[in-house]
CSV table of C-alpha atoms in Angstrom, one decimal:
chain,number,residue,atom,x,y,z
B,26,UNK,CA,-9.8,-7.6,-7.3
B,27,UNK,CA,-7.0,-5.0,-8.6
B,28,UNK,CA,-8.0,-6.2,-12.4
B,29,UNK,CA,-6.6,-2.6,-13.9
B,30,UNK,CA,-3.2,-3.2,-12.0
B,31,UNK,CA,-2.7,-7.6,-12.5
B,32,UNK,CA,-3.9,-7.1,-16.3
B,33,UNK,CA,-1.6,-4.2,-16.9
B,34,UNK,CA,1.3,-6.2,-15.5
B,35,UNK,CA,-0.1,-9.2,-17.7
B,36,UNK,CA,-1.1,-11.9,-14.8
B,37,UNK,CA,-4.0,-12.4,-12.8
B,38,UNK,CA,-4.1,-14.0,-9.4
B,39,UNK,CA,-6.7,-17.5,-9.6
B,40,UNK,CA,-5.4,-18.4,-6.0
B,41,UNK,CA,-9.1,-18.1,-4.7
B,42,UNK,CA,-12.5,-16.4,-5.1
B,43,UNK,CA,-12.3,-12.6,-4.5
B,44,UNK,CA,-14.6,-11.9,-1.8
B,45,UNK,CA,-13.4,-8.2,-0.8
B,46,UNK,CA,-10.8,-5.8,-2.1
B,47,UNK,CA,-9.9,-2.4,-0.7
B,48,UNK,CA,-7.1,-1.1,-2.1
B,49,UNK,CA,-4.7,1.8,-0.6
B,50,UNK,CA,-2.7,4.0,-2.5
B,51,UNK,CA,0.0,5.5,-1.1
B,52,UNK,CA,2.4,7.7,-3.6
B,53,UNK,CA,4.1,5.5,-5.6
B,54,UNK,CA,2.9,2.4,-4.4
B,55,UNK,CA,-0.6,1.0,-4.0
B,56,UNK,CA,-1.6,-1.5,-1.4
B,57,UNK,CA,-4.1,-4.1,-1.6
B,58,UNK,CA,-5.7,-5.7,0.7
B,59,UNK,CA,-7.9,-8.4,-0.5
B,60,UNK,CA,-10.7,-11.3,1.0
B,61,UNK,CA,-10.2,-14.3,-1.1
B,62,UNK,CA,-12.3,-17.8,-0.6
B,63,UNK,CA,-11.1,-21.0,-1.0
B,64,UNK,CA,-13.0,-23.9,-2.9
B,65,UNK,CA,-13.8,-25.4,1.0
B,66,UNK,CA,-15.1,-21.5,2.0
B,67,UNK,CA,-12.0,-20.8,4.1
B,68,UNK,CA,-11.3,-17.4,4.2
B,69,UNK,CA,-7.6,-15.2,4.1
B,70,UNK,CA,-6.3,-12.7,2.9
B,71,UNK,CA,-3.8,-11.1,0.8
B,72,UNK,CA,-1.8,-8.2,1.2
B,73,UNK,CA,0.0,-6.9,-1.9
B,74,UNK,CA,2.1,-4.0,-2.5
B,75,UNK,CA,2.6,-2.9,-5.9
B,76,UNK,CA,4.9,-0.6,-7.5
B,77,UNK,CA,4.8,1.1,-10.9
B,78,UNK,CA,7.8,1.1,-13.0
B,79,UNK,CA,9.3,2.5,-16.5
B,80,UNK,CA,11.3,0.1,-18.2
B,81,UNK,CA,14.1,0.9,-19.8
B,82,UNK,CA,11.9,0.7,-23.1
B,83,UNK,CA,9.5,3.1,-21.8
B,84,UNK,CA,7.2,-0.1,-20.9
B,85,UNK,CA,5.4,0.1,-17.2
B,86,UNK,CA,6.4,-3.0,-15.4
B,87,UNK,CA,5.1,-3.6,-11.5
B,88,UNK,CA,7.1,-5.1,-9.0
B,89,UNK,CA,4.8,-7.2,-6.4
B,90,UNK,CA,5.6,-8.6,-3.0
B,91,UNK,CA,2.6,-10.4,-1.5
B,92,UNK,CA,1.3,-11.5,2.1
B,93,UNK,CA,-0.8,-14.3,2.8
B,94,UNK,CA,-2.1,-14.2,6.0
B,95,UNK,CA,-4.4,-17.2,7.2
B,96,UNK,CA,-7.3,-16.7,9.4
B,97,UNK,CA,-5.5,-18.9,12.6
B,98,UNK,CA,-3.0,-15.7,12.7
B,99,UNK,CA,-4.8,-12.7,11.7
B,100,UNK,CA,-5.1,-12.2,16.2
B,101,UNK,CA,-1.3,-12.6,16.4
B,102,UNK,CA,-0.8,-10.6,13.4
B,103,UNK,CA,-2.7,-7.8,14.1
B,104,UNK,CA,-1.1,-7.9,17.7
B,105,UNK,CA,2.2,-7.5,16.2
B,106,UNK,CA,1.3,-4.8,13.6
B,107,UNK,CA,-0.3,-2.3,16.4
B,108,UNK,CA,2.5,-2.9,18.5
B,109,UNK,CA,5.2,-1.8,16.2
B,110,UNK,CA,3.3,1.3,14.8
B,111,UNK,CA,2.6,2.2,18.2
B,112,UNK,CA,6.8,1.6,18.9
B,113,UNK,CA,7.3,4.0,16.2
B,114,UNK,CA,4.9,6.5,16.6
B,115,UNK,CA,6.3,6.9,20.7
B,116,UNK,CA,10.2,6.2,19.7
B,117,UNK,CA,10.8,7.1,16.6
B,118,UNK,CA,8.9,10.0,14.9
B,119,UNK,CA,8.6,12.5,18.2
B,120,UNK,CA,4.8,12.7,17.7
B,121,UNK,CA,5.5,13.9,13.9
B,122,UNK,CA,2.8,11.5,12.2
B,123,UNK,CA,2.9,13.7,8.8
B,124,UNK,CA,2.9,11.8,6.0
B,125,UNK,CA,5.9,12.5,3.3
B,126,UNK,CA,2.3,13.6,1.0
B,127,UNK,CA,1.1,16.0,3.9
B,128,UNK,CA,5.3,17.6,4.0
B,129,UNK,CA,5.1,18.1,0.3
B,130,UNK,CA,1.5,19.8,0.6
B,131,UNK,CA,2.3,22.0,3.2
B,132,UNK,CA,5.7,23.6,1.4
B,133,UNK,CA,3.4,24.7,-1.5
B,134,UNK,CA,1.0,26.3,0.0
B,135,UNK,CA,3.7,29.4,0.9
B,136,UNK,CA,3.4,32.2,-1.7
B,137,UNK,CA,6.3,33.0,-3.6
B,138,UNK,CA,8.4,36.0,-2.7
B,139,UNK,CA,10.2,38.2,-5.7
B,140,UNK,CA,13.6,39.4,-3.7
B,141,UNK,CA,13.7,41.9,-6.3
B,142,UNK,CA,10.6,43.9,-5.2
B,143,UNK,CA,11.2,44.5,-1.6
């Protein structure tokens, strides 16, 4: 389902039938979360983070870490993923849930000050 990004890296995943891809990018990275089929009409999915790269050549290379997650646990994982977030949005971000993105928007859009004039 992510044909630009697996054909740029040179391989393309034949583990199962796309059914559904919505991909997520997220600064450097992009996130995809894909519905794959198998031959007996199972259904997963696959969760793939990929990275962008320069080589030392000047090449782009992507580094890939994938997620398969069966349809017997999506319940239990889906339980476990809102319960961390939520531990992390009560204990460890203060109520801040700006993204870095959001930070870096927000300190350009002050005007710039000459010293020299005032």
């Amino acid at each position: 389902m992510y044909s630009e990004d697996s054909e740029a890296a040179g391989s393309v995943d034949r583990s199962g039938e796309d059914v559904y891809s919505k991909p997520i990018k997220a600064g450097k990275r992009t996130y995809f979360f894909d519905v794959k089929a198998t031959k007996g009409n199972d259904y997963y999915l696959t969760i793939t983070e990929s990275k962008r790269r320069v080589e030392k050549d000047g090449r782009f290379a992507y580094d890939k870490h994938k997620i398969f997650l069966y349809k017997e646990d999506f319940e239990k994982f889906t339980e476990g993923l809102q319960e961390v977030i939520s531990y992390i949005r009560e204990n460890c971000l203060n109520g801040d849930t700006t993204t870095r993105e959001n930070r870096k928007d927000e300190s350009g859009s002050f005007s710039d000050v000459n010293f020299e004039e005032l």
